[in-house]
mmCIF file of C-alpha atoms and ligand atoms in Angstrom:
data_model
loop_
_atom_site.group_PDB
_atom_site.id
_atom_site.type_symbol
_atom_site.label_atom_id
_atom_site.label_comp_id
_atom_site.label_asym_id
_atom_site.label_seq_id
_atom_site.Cartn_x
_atom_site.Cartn_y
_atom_site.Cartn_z
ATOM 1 C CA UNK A 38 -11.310 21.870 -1.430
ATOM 2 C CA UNK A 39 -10.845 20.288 -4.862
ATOM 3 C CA UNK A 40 -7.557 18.615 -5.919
ATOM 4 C CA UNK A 41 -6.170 19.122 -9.232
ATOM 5 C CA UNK A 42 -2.967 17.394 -9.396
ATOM 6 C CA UNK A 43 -1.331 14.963 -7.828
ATOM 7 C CA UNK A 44 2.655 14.235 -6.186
ATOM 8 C CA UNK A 45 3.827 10.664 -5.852
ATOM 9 C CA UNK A 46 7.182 10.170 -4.160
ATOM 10 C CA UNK A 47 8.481 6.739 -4.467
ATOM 11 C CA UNK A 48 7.767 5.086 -7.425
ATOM 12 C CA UNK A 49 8.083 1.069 -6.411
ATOM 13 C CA UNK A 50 5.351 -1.327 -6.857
ATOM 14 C CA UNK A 51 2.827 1.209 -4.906
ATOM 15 C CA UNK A 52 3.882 4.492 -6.363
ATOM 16 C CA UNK A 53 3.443 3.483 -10.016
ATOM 17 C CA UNK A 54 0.375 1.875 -9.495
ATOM 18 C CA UNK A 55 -1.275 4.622 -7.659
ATOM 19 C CA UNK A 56 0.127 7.162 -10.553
ATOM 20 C CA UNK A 57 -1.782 4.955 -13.183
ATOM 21 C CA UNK A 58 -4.874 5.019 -11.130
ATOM 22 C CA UNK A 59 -4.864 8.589 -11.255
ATOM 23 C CA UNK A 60 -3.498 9.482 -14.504
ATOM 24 C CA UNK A 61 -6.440 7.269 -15.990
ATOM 25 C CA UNK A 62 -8.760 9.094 -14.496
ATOM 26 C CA UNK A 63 -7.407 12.397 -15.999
ATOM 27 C CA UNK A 64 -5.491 13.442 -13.641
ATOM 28 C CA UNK A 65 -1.660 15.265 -13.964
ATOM 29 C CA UNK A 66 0.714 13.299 -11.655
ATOM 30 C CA UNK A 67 4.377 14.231 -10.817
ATOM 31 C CA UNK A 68 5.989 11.469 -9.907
ATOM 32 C CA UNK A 69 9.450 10.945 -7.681
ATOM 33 C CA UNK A 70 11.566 8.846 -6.930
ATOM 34 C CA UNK A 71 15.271 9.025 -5.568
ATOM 35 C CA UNK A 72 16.613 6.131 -8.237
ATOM 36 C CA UNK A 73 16.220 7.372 -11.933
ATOM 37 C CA UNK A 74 15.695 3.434 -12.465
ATOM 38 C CA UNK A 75 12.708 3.011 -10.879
ATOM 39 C CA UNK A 76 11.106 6.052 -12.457
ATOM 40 C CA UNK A 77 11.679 4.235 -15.855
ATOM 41 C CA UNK A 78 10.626 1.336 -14.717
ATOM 42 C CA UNK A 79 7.683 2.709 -13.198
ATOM 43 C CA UNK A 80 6.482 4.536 -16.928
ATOM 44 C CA UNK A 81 7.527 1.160 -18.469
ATOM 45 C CA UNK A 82 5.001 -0.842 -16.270
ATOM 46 C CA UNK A 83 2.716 1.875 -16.510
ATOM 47 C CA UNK A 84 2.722 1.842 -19.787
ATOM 48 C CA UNK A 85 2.223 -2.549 -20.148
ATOM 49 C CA UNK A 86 -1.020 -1.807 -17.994
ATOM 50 C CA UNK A 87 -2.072 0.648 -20.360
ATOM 51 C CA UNK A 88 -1.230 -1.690 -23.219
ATOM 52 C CA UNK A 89 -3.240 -4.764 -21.661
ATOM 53 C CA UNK A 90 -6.047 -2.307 -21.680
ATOM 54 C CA UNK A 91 -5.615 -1.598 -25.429
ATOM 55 C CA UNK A 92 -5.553 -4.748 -26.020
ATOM 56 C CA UNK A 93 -8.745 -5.683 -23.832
ATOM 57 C CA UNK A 94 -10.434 -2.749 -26.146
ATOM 58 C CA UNK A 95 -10.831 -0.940 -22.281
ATOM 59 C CA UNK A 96 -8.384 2.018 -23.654
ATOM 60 C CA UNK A 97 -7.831 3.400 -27.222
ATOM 61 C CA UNK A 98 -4.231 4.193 -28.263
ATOM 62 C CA UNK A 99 -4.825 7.927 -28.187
ATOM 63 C CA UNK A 100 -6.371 7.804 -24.756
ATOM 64 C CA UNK A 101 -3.338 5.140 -23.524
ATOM 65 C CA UNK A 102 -1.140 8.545 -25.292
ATOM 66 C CA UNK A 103 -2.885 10.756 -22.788
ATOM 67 C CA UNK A 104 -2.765 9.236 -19.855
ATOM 68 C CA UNK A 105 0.497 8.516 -20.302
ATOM 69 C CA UNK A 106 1.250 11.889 -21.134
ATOM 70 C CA UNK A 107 0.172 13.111 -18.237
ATOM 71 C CA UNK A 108 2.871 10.999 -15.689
ATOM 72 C CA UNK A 109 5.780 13.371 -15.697
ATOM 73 C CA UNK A 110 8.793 11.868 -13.561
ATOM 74 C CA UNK A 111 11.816 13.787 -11.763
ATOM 75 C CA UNK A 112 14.271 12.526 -9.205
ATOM 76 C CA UNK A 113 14.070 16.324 -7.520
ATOM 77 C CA UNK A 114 11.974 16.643 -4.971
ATOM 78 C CA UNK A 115 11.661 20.180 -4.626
ATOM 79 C CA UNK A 116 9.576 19.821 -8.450
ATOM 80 C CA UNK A 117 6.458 18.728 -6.226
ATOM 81 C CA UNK A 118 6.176 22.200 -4.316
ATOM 82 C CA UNK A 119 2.701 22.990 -6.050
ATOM 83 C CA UNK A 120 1.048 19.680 -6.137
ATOM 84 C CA UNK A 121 -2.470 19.900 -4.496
ATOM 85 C CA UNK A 122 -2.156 16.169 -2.861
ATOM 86 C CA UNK A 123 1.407 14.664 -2.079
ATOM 87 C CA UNK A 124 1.093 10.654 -2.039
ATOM 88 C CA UNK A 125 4.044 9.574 -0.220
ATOM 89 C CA UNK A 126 4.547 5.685 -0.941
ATOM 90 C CA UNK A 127 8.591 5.252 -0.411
ATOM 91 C CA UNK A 128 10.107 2.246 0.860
ATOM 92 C CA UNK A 129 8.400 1.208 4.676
ATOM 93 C CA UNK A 130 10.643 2.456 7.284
ATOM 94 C CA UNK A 131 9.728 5.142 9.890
ATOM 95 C CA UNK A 132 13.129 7.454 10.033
ATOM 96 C CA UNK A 133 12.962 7.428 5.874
ATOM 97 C CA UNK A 134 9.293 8.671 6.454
ATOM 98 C CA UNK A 135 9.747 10.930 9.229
ATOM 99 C CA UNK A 136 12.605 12.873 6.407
ATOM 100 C CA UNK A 137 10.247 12.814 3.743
ATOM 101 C CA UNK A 138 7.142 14.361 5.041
ATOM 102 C CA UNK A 139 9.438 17.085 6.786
ATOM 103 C CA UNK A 140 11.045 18.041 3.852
ATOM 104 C CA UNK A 141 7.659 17.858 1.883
ATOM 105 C CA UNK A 142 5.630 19.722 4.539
ATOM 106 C CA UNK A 143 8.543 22.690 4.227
ATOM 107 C CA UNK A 144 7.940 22.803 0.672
ATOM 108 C CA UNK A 145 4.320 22.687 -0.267
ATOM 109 C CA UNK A 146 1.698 25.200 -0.408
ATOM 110 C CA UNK A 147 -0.235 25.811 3.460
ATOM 111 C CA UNK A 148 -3.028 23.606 2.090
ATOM 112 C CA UNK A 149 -1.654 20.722 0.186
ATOM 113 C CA UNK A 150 -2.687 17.681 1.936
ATOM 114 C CA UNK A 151 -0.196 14.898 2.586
ATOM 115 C CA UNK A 152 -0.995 11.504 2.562
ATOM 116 C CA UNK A 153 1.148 8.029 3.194
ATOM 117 C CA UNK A 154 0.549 4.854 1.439
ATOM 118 C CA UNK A 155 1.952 3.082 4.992
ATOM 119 C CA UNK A 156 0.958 -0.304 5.903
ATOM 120 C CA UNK A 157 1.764 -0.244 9.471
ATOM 121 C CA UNK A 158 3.357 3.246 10.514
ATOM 122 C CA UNK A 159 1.264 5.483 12.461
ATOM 123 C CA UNK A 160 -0.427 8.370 10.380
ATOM 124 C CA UNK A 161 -0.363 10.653 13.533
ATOM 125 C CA UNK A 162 2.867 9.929 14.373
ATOM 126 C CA UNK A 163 3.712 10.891 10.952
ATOM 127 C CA UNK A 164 1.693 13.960 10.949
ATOM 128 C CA UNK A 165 3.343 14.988 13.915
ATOM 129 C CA UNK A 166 6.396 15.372 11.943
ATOM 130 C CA UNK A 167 4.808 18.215 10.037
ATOM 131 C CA UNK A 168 3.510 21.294 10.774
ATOM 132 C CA UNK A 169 -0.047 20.382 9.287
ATOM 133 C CA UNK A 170 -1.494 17.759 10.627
ATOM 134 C CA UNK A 171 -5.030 18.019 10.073
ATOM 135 C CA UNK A 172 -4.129 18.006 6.637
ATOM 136 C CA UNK A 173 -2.561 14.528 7.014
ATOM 137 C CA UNK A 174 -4.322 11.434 6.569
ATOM 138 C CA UNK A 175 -3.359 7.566 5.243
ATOM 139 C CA UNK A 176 -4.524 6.555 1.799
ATOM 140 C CA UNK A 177 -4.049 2.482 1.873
ATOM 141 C CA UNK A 178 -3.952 1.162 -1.807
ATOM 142 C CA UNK A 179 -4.376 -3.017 -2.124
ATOM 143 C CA UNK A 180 -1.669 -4.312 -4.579
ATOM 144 C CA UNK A 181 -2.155 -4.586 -7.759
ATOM 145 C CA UNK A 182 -3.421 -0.744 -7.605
ATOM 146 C CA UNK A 183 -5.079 -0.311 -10.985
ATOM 147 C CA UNK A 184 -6.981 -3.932 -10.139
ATOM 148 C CA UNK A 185 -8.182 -3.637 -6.572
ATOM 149 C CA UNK A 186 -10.693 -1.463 -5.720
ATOM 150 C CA UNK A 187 -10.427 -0.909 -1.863
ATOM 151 C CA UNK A 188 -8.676 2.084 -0.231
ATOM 152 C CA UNK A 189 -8.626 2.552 3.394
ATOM 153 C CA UNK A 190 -9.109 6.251 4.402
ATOM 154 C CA UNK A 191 -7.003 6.422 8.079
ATOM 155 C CA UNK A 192 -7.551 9.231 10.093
ATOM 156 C CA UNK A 193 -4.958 10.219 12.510
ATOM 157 C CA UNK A 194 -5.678 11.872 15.604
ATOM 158 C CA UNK A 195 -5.450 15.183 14.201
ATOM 159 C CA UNK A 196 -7.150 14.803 10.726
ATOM 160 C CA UNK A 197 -9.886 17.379 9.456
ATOM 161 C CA UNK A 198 -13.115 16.687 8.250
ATOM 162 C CA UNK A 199 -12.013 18.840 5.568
ATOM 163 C CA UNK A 200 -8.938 16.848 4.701
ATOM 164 C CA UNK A 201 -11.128 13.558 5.134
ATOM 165 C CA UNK A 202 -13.908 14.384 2.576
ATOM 166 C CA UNK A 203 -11.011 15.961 -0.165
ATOM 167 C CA UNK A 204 -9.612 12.349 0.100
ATOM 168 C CA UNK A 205 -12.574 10.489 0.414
ATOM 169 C CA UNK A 206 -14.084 12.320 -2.702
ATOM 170 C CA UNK A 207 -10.785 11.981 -4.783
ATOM 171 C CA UNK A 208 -10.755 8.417 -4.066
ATOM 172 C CA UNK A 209 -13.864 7.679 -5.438
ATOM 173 C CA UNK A 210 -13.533 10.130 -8.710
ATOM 174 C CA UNK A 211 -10.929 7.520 -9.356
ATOM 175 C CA UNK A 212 -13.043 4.706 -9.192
ATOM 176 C CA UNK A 213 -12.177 3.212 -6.439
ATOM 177 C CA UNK A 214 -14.025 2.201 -2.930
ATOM 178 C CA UNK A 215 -13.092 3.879 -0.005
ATOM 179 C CA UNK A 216 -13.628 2.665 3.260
ATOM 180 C CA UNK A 217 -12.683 5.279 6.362
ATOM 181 C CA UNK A 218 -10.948 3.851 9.304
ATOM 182 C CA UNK A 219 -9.800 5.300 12.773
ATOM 183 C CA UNK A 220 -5.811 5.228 13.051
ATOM 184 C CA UNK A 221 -5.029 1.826 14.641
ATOM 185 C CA UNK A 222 -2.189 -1.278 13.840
ATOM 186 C CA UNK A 223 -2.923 -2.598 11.219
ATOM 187 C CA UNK A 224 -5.725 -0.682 10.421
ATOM 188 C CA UNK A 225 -8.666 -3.454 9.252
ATOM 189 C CA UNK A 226 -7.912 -5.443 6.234
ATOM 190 C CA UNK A 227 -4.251 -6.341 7.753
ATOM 191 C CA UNK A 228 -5.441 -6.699 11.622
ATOM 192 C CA UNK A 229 -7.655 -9.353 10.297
ATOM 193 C CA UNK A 230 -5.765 -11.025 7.322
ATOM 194 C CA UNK A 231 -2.507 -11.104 8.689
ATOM 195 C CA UNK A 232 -3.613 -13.342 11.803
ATOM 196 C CA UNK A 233 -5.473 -14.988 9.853
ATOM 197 C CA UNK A 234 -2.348 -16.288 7.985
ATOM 198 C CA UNK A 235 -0.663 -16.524 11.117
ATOM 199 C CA UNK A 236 -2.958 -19.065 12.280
ATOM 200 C CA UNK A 237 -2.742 -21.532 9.697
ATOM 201 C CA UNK A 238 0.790 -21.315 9.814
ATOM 202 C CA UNK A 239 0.165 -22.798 13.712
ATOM 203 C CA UNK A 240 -2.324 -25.248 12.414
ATOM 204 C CA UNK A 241 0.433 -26.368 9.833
ATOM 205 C CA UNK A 242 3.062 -26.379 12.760
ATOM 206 C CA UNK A 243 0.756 -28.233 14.811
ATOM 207 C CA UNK A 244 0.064 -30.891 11.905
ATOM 208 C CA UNK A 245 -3.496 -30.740 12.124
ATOM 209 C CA UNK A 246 -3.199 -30.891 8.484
ATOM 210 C CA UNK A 247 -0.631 -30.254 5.273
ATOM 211 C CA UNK A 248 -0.321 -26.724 4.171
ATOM 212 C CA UNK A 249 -2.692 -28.243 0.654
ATOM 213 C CA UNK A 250 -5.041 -29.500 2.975
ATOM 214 C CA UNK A 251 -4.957 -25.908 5.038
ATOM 215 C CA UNK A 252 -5.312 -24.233 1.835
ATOM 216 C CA UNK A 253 -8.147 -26.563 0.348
ATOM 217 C CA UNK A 254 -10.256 -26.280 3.569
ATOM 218 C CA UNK A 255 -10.328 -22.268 3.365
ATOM 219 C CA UNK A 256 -10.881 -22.563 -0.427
ATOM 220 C CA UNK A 257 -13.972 -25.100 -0.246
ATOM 221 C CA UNK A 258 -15.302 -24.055 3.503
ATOM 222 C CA UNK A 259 -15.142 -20.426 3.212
ATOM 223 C CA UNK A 260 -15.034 -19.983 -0.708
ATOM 224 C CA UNK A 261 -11.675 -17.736 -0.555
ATOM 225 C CA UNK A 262 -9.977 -17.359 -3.780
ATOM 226 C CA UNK A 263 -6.423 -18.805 -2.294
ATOM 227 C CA UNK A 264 -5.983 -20.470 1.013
ATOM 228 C CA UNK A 265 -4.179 -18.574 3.305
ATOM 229 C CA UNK A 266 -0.407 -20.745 2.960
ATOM 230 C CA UNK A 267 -0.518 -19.787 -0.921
ATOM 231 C CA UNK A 268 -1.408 -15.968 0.224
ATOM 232 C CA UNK A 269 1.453 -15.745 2.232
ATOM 233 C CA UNK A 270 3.753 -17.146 0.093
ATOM 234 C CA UNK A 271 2.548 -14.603 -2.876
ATOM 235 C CA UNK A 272 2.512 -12.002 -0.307
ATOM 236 C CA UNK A 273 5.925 -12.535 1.241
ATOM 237 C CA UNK A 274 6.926 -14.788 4.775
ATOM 238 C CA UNK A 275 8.550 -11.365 5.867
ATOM 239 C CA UNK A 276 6.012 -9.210 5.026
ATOM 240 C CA UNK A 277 3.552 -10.913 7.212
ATOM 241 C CA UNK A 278 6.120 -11.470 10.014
ATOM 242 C CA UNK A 279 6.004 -7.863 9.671
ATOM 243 C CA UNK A 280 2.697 -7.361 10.092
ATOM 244 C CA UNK A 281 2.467 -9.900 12.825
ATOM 245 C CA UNK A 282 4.794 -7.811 15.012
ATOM 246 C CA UNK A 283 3.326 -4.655 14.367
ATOM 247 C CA UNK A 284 -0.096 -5.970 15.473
ATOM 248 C CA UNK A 285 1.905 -7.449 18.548
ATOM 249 C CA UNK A 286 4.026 -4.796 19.668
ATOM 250 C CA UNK A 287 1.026 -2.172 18.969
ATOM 251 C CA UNK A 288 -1.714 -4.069 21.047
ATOM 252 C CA UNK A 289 0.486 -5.966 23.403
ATOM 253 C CA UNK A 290 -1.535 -8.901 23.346
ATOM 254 C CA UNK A 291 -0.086 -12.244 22.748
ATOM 255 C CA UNK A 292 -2.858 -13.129 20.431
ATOM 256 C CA UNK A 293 -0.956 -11.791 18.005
ATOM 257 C CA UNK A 294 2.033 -13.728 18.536
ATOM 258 C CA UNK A 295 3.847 -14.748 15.415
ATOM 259 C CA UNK A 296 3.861 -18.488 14.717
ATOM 260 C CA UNK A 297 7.221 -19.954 15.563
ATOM 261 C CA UNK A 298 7.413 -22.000 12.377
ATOM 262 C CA UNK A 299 6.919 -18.741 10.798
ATOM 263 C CA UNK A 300 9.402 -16.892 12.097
ATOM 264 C CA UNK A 301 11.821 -19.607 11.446
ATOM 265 C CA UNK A 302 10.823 -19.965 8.196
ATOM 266 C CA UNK A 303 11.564 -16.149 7.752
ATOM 267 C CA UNK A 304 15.182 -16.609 9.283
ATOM 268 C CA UNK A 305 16.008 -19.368 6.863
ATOM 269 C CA UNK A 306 14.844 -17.462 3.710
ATOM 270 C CA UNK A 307 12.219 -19.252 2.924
ATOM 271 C CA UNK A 308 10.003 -15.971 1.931
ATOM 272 C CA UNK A 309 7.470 -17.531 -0.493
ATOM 273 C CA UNK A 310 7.467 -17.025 -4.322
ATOM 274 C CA UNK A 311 10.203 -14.369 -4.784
ATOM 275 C CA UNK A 312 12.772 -16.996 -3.025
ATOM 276 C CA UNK A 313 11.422 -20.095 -4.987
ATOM 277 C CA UNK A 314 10.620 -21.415 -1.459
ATOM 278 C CA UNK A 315 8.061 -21.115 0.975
ATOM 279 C CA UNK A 316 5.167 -22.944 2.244
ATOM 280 C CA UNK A 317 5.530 -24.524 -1.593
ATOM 281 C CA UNK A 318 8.244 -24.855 -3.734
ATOM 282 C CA UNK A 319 8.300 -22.504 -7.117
HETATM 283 P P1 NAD B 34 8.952 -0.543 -3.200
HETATM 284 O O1 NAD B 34 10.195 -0.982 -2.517
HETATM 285 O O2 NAD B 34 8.472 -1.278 -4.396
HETATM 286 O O3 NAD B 34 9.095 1.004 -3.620
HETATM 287 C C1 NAD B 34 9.569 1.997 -2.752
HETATM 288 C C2 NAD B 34 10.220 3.088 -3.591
HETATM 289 O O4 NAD B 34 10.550 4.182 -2.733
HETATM 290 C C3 NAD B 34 11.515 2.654 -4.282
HETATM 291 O O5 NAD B 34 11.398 2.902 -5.669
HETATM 292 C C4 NAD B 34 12.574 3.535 -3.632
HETATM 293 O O6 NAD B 34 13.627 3.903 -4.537
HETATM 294 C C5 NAD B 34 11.745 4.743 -3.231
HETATM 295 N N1 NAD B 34 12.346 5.588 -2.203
HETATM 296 C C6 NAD B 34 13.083 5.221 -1.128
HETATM 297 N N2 NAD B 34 13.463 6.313 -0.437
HETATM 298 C C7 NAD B 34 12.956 7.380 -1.073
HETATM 299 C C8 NAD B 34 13.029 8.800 -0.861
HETATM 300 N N3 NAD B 34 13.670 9.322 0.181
HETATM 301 N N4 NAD B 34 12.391 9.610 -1.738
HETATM 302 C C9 NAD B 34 11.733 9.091 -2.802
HETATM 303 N N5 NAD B 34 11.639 7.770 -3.060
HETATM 304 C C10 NAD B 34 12.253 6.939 -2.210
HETATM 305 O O7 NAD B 34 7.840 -0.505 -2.055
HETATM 306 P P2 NAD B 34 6.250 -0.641 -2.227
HETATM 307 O O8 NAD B 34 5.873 -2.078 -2.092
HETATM 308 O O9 NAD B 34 5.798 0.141 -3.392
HETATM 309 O O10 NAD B 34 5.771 0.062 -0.851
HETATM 310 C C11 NAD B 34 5.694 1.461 -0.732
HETATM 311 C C12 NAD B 34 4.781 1.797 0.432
HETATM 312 O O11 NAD B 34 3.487 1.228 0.198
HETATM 313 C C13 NAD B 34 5.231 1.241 1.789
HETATM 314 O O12 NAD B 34 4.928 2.181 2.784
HETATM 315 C C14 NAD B 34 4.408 -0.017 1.950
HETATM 316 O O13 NAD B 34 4.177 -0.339 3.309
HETATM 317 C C15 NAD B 34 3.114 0.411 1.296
HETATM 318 N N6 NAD B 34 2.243 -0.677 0.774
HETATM 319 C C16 NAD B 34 2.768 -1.711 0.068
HETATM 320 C C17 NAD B 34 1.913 -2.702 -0.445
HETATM 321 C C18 NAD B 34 2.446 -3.852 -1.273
HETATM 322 O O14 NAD B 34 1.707 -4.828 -1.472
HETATM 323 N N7 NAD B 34 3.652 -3.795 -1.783
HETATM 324 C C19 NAD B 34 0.536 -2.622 -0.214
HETATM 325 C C20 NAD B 34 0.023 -1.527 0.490
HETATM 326 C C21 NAD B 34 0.900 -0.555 0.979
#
């Protein structure tokens, strides 16, 4: 099936970016949100991407017009009814979800496919919720979306072929690098980042060495970009708590047991950049 246009709901951090990544690429994208703010705010970040693109000499200033033309915004749902893939990427919480895709799967056309931007909710539990389910599958954008160029594809239980190479084929007409993964906590990237992070917090806990050190050894042993400390600081303490107990409660093995320094860190604020504290101070 080929998909012509394109339903965001939830424009945060995710939902714009995925909106630019596809109105760049020429396609029409409806985009929702239940706060009127972030919908402005969303074309007004859209828009500085665009702009550092102009600037780079990447876009001209009648194709940054296009593309921009082309992200419409509405706070009413019901506006998406004949939108050929529905992105759902609202705020990560499982009864919010559970709403949107029923309300989404009453509304759109039999063979719309539905996909969520989750990090750690189940696609087929979420697909279960609807009364399509082989047309539901899990598109996972990387933050920032019009930078990174991984996507993993997650089939639920229940997901078509059909569905899968729609997705898979859309994802790369937008230039970006899918990679297709079975349904499973934390799918790949997070099951092995997130205890990767959570093991240098345990090494810091166990002062085998200063969070610099931690960070310098990863960086000069294993030429990453950022040692894992500084990652989860830029990422967010709570987000990879988060993660940590998703892996945990999902596999039931201790292994993934969140550090204890972590979680204390998490309980006295200390989230990383956006509180000014973390494993450094900002
Ligand atoms: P965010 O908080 O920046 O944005 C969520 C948006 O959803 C908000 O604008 C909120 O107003 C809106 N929203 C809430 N309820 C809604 C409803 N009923 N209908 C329409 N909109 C609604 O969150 P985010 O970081 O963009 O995350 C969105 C999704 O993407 C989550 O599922 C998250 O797990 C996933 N994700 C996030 C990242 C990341 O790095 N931030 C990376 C990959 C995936």
């Amino acid at each position: 099936m080929e998909i012509r246009s394109i339903g965001i709901v939830g424009a945060g951090t995710m939902g714009n970016g995925i909106a630019q990544a596809f109105a760049v690429s020429g396609y029409p994208v409806l985009l929702t949100d239940v706060a009127a703010a972030q919908l402005d705010r969303a074309v007004k970040t859209i828009d500085g991407g665009l702009e550092r693109l102009v600037k780079r000499e990447k876009l001209s200033v009648a194709e940054k017009a296009s593309v921009i033309g082309r992200v419409r915004t509405t706070t009413d749902l019901n506006e998406l009814a004949n939108v050929d893939l529905l992105i759902e990427a609202a705020t990560e919480n499982l009864a919010l979800k559970l709403d949107i895709f029923k309300r989404i799967d009453a509304m759109l056309n039999a063979d719309a496919i539905i996909a969520s931007n989750t990090s750690s909710i189940s696609i087929s539990r979420l697909a279960a919720a609807t009364s399509r389910p082989d047309k539901v599958i899990g598109m996972h954008f990387f933050n920032p979306v019009p930078v990174m160029q991984l996507v993993e594809i997650i089939r639920g239980l229940a997901t078509s072929d059909r569905t899968f190479n729609a997705v898979d084929a859309i994802t790369r007409q937008i230039g970006k690098a899918p990679v297709k993964i079975k349904n499973s906590p934390g799918f790949v990237v997070n099951r092995l980042l997130c205890p990767m992070i959570n093991e240098a917090v345990f090494a810091l806990q166990e002062g085998l060495a200063t969070a610099t050190e931690i960070d310098d050894a990863m960086k000069l042993g294993c030429n990453h970009p950022i040692g894992p400390l500084a990652l989860c600081d830029l990422v967010g303490l709570d987000v990879e708590l988060a993660v940590m107990n998703v892996l945990f409660d999902g596999f039931k093995d201790s292994k993934y047991r969140p550090a204890p320094l972590l979680v204390e860190m998490v309980e006295a604020g200390y989230l990383g950049r956006k509180t000014g504290r973390g494993f450094y101070t900002y």
